[in-house]
PDB file of C-alpha atoms in Angstrom:
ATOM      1  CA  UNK A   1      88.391 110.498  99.482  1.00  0.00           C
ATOM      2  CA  UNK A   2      92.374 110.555  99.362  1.00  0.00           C
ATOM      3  CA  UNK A   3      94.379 107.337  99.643  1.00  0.00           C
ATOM      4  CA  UNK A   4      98.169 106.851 101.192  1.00  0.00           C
ATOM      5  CA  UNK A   5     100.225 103.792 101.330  1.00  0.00           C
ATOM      6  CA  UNK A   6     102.166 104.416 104.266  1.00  0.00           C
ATOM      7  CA  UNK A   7     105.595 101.840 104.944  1.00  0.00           C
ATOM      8  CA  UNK A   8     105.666 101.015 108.748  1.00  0.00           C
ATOM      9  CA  UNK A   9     108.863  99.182 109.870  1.00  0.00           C
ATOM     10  CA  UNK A  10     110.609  96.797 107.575  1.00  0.00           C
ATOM     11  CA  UNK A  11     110.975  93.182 108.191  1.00  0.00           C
ATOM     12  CA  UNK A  12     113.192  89.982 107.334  1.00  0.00           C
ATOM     13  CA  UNK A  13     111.823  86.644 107.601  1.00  0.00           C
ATOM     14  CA  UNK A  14     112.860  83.490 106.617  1.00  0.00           C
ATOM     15  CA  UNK A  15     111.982  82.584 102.896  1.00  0.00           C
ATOM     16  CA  UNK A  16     111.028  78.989 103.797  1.00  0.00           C
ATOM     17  CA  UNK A  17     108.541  79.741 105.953  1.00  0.00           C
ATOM     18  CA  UNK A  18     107.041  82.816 103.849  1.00  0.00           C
ATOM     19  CA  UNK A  19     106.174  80.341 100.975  1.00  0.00           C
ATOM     20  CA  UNK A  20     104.444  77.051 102.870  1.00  0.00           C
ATOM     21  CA  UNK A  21     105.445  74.443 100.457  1.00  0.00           C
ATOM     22  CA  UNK A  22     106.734  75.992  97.364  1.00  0.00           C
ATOM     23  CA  UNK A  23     110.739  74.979  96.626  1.00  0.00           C
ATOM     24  CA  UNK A  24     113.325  77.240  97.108  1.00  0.00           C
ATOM     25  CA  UNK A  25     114.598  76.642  93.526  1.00  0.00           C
ATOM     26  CA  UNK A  26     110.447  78.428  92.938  1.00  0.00           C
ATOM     27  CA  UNK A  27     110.208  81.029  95.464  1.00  0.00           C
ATOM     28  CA  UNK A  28     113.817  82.895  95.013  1.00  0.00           C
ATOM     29  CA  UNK A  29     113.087  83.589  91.188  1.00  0.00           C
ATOM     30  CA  UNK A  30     110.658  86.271  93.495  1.00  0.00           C
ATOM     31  CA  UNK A  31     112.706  87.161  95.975  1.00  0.00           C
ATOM     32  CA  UNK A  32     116.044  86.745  97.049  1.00  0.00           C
ATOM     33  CA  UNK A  33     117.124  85.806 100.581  1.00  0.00           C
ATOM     34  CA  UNK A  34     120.055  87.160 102.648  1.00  0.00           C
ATOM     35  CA  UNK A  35     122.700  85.080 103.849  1.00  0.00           C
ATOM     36  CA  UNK A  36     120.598  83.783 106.382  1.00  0.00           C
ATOM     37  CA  UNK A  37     117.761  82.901 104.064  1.00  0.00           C
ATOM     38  CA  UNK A  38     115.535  85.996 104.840  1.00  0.00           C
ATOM     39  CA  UNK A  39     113.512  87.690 102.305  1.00  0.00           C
ATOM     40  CA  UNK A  40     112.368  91.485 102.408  1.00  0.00           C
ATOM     41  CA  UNK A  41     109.036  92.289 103.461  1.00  0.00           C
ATOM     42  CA  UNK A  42     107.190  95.831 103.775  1.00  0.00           C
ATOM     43  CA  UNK A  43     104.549  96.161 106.687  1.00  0.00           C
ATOM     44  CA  UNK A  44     102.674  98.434 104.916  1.00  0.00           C
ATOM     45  CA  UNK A  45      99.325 100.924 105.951  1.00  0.00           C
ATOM     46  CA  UNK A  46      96.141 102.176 104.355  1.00  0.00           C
ATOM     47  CA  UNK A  47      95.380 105.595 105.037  1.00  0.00           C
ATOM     48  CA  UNK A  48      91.856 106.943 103.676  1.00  0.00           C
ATOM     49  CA  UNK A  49      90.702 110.626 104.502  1.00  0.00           C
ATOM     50  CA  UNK A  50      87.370 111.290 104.290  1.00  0.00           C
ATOM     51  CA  UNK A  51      85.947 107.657 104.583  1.00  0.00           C
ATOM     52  CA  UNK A  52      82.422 108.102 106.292  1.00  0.00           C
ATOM     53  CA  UNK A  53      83.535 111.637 107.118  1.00  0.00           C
ATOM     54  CA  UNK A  54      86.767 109.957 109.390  1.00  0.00           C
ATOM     55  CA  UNK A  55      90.436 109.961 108.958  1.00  0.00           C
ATOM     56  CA  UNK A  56      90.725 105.806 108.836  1.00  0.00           C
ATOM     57  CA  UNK A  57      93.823 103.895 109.049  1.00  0.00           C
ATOM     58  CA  UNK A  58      93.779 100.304 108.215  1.00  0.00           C
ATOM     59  CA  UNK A  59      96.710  98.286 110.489  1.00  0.00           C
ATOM     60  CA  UNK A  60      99.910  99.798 111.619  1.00  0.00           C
ATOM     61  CA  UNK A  61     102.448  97.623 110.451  1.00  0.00           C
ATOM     62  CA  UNK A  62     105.190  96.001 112.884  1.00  0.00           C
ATOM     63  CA  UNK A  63     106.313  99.261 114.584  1.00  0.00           C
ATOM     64  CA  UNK A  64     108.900  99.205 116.528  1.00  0.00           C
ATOM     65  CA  UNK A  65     107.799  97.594 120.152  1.00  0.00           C
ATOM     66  CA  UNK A  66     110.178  94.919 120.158  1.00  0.00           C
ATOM     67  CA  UNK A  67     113.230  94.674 122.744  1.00  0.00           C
ATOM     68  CA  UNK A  68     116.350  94.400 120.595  1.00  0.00           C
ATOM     69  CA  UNK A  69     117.146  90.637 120.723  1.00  0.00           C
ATOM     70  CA  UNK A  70     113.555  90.021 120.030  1.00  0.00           C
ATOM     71  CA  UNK A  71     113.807  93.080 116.830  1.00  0.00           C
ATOM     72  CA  UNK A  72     116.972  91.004 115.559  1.00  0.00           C
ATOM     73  CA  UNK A  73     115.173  87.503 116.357  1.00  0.00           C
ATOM     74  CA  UNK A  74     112.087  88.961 113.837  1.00  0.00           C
ATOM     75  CA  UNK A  75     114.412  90.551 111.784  1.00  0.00           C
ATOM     76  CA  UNK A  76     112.797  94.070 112.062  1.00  0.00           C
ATOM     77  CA  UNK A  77     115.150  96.534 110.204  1.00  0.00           C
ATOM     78  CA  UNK A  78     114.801  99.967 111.617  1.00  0.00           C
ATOM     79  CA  UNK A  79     114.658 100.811 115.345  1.00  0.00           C
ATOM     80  CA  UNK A  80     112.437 103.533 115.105  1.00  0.00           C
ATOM     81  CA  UNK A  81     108.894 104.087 114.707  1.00  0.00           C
ATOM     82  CA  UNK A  82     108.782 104.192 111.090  1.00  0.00           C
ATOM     83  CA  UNK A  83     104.834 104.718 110.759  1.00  0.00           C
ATOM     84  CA  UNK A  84     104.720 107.804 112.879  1.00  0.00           C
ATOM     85  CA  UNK A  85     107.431 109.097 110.400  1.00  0.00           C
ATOM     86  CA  UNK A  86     105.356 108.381 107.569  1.00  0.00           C
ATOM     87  CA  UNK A  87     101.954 109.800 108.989  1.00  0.00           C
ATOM     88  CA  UNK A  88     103.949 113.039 109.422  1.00  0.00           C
ATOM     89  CA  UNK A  89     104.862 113.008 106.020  1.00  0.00           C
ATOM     90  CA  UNK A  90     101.737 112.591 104.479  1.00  0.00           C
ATOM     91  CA  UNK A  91     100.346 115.585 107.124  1.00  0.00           C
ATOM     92  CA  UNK A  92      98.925 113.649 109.924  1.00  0.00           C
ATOM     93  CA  UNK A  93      99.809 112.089 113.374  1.00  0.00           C
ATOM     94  CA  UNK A  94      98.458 109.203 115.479  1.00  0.00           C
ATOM     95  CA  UNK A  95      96.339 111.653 117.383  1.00  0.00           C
ATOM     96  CA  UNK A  96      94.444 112.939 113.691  1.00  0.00           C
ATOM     97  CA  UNK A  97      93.226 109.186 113.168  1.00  0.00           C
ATOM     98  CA  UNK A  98      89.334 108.339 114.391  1.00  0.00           C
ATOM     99  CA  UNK A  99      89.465 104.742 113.319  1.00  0.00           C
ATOM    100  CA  UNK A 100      92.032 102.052 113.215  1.00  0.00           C
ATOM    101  CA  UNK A 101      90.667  98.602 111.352  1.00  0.00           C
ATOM    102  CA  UNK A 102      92.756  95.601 112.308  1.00  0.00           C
ATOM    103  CA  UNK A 103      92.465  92.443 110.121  1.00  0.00           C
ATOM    104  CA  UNK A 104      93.914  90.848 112.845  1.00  0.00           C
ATOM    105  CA  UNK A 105      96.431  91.057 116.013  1.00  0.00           C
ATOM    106  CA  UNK A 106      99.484  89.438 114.582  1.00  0.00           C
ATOM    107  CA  UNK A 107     102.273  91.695 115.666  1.00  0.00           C
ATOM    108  CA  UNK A 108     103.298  92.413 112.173  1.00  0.00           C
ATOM    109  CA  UNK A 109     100.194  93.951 111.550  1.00  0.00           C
ATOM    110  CA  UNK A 110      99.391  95.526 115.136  1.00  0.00           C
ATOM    111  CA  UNK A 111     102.293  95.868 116.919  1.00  0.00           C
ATOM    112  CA  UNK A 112     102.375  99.486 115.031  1.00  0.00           C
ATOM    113  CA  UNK A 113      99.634 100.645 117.724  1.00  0.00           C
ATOM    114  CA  UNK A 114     102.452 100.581 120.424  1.00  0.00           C
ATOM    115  CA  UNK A 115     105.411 102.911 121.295  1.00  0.00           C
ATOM    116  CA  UNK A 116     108.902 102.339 120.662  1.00  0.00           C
ATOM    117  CA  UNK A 117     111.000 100.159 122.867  1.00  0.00           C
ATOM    118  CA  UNK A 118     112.621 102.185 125.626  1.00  0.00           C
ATOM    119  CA  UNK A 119     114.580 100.694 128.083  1.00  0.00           C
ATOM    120  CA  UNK A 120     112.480  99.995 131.210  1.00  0.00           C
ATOM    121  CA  UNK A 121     109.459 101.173 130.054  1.00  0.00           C
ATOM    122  CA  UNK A 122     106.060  99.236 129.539  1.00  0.00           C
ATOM    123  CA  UNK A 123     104.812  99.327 125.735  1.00  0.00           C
ATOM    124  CA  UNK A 124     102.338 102.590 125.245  1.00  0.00           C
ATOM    125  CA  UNK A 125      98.889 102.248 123.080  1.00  0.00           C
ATOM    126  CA  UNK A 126      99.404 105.234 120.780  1.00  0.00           C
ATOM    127  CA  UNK A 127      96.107 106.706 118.715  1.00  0.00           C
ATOM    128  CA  UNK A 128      94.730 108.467 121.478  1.00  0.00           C
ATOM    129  CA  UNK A 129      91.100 109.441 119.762  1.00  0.00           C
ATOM    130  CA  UNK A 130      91.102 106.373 117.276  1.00  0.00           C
ATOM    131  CA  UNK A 131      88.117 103.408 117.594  1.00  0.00           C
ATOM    132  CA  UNK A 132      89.791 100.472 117.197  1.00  0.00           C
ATOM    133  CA  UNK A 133      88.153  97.672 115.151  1.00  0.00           C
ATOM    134  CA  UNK A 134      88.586  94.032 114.858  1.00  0.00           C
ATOM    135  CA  UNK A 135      86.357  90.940 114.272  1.00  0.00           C
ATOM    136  CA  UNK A 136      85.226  89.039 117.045  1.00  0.00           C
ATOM    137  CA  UNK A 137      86.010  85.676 116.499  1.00  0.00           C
ATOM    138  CA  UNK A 138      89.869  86.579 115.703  1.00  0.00           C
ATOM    139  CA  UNK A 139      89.769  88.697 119.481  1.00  0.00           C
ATOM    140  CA  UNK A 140      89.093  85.228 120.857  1.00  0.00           C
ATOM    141  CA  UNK A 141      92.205  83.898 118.997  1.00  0.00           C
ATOM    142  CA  UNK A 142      94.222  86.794 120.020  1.00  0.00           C
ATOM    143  CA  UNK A 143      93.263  86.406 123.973  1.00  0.00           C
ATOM    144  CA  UNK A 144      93.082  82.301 123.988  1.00  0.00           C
ATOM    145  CA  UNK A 145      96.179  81.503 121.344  1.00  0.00           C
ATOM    146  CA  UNK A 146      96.868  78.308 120.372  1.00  0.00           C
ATOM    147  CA  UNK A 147     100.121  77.045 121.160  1.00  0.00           C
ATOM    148  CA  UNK A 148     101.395  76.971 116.981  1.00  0.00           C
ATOM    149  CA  UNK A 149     100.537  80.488 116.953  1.00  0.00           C
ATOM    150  CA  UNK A 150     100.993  82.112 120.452  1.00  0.00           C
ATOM    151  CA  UNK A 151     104.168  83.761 119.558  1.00  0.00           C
ATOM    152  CA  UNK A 152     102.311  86.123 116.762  1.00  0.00           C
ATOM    153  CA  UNK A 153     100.506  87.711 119.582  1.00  0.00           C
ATOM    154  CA  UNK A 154     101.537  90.756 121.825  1.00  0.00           C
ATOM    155  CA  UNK A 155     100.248  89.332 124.938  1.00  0.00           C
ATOM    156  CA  UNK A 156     100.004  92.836 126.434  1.00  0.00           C
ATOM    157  CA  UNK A 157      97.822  94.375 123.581  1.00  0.00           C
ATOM    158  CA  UNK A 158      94.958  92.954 124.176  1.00  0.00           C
ATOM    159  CA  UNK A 159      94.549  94.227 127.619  1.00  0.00           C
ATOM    160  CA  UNK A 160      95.879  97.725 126.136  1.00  0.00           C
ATOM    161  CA  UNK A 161      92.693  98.094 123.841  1.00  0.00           C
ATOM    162  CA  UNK A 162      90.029  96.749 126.623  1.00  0.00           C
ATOM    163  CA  UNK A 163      91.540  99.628 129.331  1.00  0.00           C
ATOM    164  CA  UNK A 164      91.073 102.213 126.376  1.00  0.00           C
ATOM    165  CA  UNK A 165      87.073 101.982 126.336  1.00  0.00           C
ATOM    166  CA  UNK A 166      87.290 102.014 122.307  1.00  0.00           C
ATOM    167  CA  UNK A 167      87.835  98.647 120.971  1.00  0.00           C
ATOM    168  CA  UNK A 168      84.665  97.404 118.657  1.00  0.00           C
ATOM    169  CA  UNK A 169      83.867  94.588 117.162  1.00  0.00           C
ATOM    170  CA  UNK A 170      82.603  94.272 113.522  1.00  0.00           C
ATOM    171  CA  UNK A 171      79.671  92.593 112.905  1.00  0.00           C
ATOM    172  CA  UNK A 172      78.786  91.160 109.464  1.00  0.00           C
ATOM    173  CA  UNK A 173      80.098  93.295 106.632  1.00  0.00           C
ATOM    174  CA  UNK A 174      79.276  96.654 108.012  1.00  0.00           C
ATOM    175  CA  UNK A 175      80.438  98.539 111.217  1.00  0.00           C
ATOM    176  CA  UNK A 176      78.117 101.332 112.037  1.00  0.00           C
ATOM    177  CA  UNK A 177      81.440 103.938 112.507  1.00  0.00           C
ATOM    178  CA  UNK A 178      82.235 103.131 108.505  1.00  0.00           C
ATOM    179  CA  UNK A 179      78.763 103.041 107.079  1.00  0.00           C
ATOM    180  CA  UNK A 180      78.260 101.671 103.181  1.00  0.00           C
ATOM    181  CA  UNK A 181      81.958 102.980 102.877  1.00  0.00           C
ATOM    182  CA  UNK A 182      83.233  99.821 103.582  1.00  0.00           C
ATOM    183  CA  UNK A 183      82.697  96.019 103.433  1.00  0.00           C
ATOM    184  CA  UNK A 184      84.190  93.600 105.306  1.00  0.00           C
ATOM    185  CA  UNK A 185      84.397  89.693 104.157  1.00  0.00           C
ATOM    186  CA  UNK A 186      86.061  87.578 106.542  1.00  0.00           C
ATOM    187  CA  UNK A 187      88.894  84.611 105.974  1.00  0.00           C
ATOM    188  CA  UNK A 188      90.045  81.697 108.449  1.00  0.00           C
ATOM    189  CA  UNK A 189      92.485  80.509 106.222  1.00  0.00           C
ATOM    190  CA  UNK A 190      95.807  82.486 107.890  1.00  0.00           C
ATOM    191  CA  UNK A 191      94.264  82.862 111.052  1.00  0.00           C
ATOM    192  CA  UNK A 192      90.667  82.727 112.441  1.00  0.00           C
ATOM    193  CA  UNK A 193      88.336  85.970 112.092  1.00  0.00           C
ATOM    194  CA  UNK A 194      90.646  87.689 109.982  1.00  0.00           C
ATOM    195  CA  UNK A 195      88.532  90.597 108.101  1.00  0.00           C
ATOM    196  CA  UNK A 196      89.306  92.015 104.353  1.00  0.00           C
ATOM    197  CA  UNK A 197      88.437  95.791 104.578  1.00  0.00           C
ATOM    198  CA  UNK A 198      86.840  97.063 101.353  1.00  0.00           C
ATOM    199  CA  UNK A 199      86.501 100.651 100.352  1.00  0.00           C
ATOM    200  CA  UNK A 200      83.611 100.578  97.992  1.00  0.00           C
ATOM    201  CA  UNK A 201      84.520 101.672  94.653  1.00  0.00           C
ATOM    202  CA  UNK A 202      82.345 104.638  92.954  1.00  0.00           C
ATOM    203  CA  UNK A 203      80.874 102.715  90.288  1.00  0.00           C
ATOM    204  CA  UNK A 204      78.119 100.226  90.018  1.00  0.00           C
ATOM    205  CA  UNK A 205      77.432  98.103  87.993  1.00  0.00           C
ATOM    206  CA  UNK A 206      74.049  95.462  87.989  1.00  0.00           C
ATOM    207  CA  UNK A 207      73.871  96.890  91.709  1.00  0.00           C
ATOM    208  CA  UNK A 208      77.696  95.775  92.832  1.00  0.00           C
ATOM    209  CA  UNK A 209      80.104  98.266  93.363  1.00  0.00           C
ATOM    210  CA  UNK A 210      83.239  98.226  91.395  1.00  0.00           C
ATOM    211  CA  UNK A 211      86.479 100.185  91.119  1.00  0.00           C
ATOM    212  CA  UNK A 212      87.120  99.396  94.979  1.00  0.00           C
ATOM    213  CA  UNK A 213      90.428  98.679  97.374  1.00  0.00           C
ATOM    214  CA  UNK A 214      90.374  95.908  99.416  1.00  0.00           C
ATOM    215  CA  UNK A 215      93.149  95.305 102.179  1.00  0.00           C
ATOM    216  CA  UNK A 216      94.635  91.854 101.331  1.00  0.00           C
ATOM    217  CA  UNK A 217      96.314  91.790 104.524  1.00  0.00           C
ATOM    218  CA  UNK A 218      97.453  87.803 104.743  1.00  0.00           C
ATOM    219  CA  UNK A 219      95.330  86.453 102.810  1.00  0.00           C
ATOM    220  CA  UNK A 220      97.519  87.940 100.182  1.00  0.00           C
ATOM    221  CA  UNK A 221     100.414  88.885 101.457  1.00  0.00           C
ATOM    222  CA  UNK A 222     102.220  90.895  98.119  1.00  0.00           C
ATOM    223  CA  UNK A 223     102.509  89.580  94.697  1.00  0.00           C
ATOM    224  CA  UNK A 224     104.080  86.272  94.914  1.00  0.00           C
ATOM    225  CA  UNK A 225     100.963  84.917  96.573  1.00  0.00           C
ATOM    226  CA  UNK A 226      98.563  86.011  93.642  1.00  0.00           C
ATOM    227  CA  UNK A 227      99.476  82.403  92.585  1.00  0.00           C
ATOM    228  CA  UNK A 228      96.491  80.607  94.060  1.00  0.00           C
ATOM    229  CA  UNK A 229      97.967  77.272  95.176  1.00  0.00           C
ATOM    230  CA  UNK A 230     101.248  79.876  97.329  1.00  0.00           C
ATOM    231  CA  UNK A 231     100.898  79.989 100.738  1.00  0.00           C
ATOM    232  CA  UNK A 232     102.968  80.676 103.946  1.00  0.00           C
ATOM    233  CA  UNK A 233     104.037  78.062 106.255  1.00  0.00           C
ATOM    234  CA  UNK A 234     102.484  80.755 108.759  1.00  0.00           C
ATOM    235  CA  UNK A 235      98.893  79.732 108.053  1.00  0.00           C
ATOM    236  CA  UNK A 236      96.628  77.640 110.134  1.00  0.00           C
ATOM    237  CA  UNK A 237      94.875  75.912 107.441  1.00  0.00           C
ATOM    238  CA  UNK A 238      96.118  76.101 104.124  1.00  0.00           C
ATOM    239  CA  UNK A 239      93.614  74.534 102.007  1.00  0.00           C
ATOM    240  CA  UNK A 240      90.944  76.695 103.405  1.00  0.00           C
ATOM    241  CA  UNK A 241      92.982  79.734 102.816  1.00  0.00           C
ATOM    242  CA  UNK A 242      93.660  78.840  99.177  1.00  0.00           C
ATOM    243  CA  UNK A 243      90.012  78.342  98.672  1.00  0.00           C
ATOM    244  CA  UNK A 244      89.350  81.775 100.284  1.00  0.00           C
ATOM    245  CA  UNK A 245      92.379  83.212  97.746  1.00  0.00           C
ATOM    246  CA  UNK A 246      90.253  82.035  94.611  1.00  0.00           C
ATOM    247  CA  UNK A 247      87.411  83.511  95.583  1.00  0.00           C
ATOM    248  CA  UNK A 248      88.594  86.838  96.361  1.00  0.00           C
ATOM    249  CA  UNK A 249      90.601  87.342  93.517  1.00  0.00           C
ATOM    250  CA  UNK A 250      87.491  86.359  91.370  1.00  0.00           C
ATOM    251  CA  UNK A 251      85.134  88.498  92.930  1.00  0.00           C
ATOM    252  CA  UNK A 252      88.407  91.158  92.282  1.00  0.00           C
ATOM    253  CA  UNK A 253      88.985  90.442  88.879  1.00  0.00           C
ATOM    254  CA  UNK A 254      84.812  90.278  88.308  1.00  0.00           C
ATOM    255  CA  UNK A 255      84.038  93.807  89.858  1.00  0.00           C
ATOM    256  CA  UNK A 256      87.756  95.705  89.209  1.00  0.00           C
ATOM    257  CA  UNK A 257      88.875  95.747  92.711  1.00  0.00           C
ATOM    258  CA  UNK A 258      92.267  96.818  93.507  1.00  0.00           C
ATOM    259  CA  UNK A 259      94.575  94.755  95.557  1.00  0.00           C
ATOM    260  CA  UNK A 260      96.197  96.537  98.245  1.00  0.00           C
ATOM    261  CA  UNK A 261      99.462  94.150  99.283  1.00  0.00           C
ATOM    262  CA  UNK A 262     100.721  94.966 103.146  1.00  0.00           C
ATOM    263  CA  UNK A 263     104.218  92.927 102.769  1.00  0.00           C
ATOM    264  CA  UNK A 264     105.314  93.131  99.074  1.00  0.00           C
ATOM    265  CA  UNK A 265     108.413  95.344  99.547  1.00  0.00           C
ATOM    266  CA  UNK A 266     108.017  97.043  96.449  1.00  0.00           C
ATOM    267  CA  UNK A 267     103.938  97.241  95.048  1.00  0.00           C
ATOM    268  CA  UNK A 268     101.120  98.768  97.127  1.00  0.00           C
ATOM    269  CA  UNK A 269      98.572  98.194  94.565  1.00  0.00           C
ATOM    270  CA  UNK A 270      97.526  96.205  91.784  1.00  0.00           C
ATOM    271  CA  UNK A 271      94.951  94.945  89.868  1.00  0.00           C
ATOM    272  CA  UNK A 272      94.373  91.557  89.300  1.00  0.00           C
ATOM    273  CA  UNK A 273      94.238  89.327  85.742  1.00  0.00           C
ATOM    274  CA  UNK A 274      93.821  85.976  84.836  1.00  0.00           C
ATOM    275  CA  UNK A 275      95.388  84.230  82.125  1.00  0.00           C
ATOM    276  CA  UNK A 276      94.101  81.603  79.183  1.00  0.00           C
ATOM    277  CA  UNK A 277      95.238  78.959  82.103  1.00  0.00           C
ATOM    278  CA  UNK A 278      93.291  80.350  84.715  1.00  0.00           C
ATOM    279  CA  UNK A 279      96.180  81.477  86.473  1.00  0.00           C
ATOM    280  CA  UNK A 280      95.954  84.872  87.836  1.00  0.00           C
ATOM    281  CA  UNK A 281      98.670  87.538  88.152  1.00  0.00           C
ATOM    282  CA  UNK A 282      98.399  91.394  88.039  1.00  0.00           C
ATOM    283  CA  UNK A 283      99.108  94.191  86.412  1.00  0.00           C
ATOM    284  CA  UNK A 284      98.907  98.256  86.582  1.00  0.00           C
ATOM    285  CA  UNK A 285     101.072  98.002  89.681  1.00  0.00           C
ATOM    286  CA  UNK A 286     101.717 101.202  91.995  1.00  0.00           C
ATOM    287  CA  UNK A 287     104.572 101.270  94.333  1.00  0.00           C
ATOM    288  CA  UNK A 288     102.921 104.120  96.262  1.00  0.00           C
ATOM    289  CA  UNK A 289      99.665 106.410  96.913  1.00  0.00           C
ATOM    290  CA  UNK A 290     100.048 109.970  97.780  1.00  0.00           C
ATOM    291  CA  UNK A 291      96.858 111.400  98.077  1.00  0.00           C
ATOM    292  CA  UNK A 292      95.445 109.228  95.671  1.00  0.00           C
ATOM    293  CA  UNK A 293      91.883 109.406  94.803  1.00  0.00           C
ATOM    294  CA  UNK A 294      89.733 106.590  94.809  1.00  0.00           C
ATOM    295  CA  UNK A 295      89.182 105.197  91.783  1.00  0.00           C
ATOM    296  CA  UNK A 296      91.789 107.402  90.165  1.00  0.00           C
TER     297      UNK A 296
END
């Protein structure tokens, strides 16, 4: 099995709001905001060919679906389909992918499965052969929003995947297209029914598997939010996601998982370490994966 980061479109969004409750005097010795207090984020993708014998793709970034006052009021960088360009250079296409896992439907993290914007045209589902897999508890989210988080939502996405016949729904931690390739854990914390893909590492160890990715997606957005007690002002329940946090990042730290980050706009991968304090961080970080092997 061969691994790619791939970068989706690029996004600015306000620095406040990325980091809950922490001060601004904390969160800028991370990252510095623009003029208009935005801080760079990556929407980042997980490609893995052969995973169960499939060409897998875990989320799709941002895209580039947005109508241009809505790109500039999300602060979405480029106005092209920046995924598709990265696919092609890592020798695929949308068509070439069989399954696309979706931690959840925030349009930062889905709205990649749509065409570009074009002037008078209704939004296109792209990834014509791909099964497209969610949790679902977060689909009822997604179709019955609450009124805090309607806006994260495509409202015409949901109706996209239905007409395609190939939306699933995981059940547990194991979806019968991904066999004992993956495990899924699930986290309320950000949003409820969001799933945490694992690709099993190759090693095991007292019967667990370690050397494994899992795809952080919000529970931990990129670096920064290593820090347990960090969270965005994005998430539904805070205290319940930090709680989630620690025990990820133990169960990481325990069994040498990797952490693969979606919105750090420089590190796709890390592992994790904790220090005499408890406090974890990480360490061996990798800005990108070409073709990397699992485990390598």
């Amino acid at each position: 099995m061969k691994l790619w980061s791939l970068q989706g479109n690029s996004q600015q969004l306000d620095g406040g709001a990325m980091f809950g409750n922490a001060p601004r005097a904390l969160w800028t010795r991370w990252s510095q905001p623009d003029e208009r207090n935005r801080i760079p984020l990556a929407t980042r993708a997980l490609l893995a060919t052969p995973l169960n014998g499939k060409t897998v793709l875990f989320e799709t970034g941002i895209g580039a679906f947005f109508d241009p006052a809505l790109r500039d009021r999300y602060g979405v960088v480029e106005e092209h389909h920046v995924l598709l360009d990265s696919l092609a250079e890592a020798g695929f296409s949308h068509e070439d992918i069989d399954v696309v896992v979706l931690s959840h439907l925030h349009f930062d993290h889905a709205g990649g499965l749509l065409s570009a914007w074009s002037e008078g045209r209704a939004p296109e589902l792209l990834f014509p052969n791909a099964t497209f897999l969610t949790s679902r508890p977060h689909w009822a989210r997604a179709t019955k929003p609450h009124a805090r988080d309607r806006a994260s939502f495509i409202p015409e996405l949901p109706g996209l995947l239905e007409a395609s016949g190939r939306l699933q729904f995981v059940e547990g931690d194991r979806s019968p297209l991904l066999g004992d390739a993956v495990r899924f854990r699930y986290s309320d914390g950000h949003t409820p029914g969001m799933m945490l893909a694992e690709i099993l590492g190759p090693e095991r160890v007292d019967g667990q598997p370690h050397g494994g990715v899992v795809f952080c997606a919000d529970l931990v957005p990129g670096r920064p939010w290593v820090h347990v007690p960090i969270t965005m002002g994005y998430d539904r329940n805070p205290e319940l996601l930090i709680d989630e946090k620690d025990a990820l990042l133990a169960d990481a730290l325990a069994r040498d998982v990797h952490l693969f980050f979606t919105h750090d706009p420089d590190i796709a991968l890390a592992r994790v370490v904790r220090d005499d304090r408890g406090r974890y961080a990480t360490t061996h970080e990798v800005a990108s994966l070409q073709a990397r092997t699992l485990g390598g």
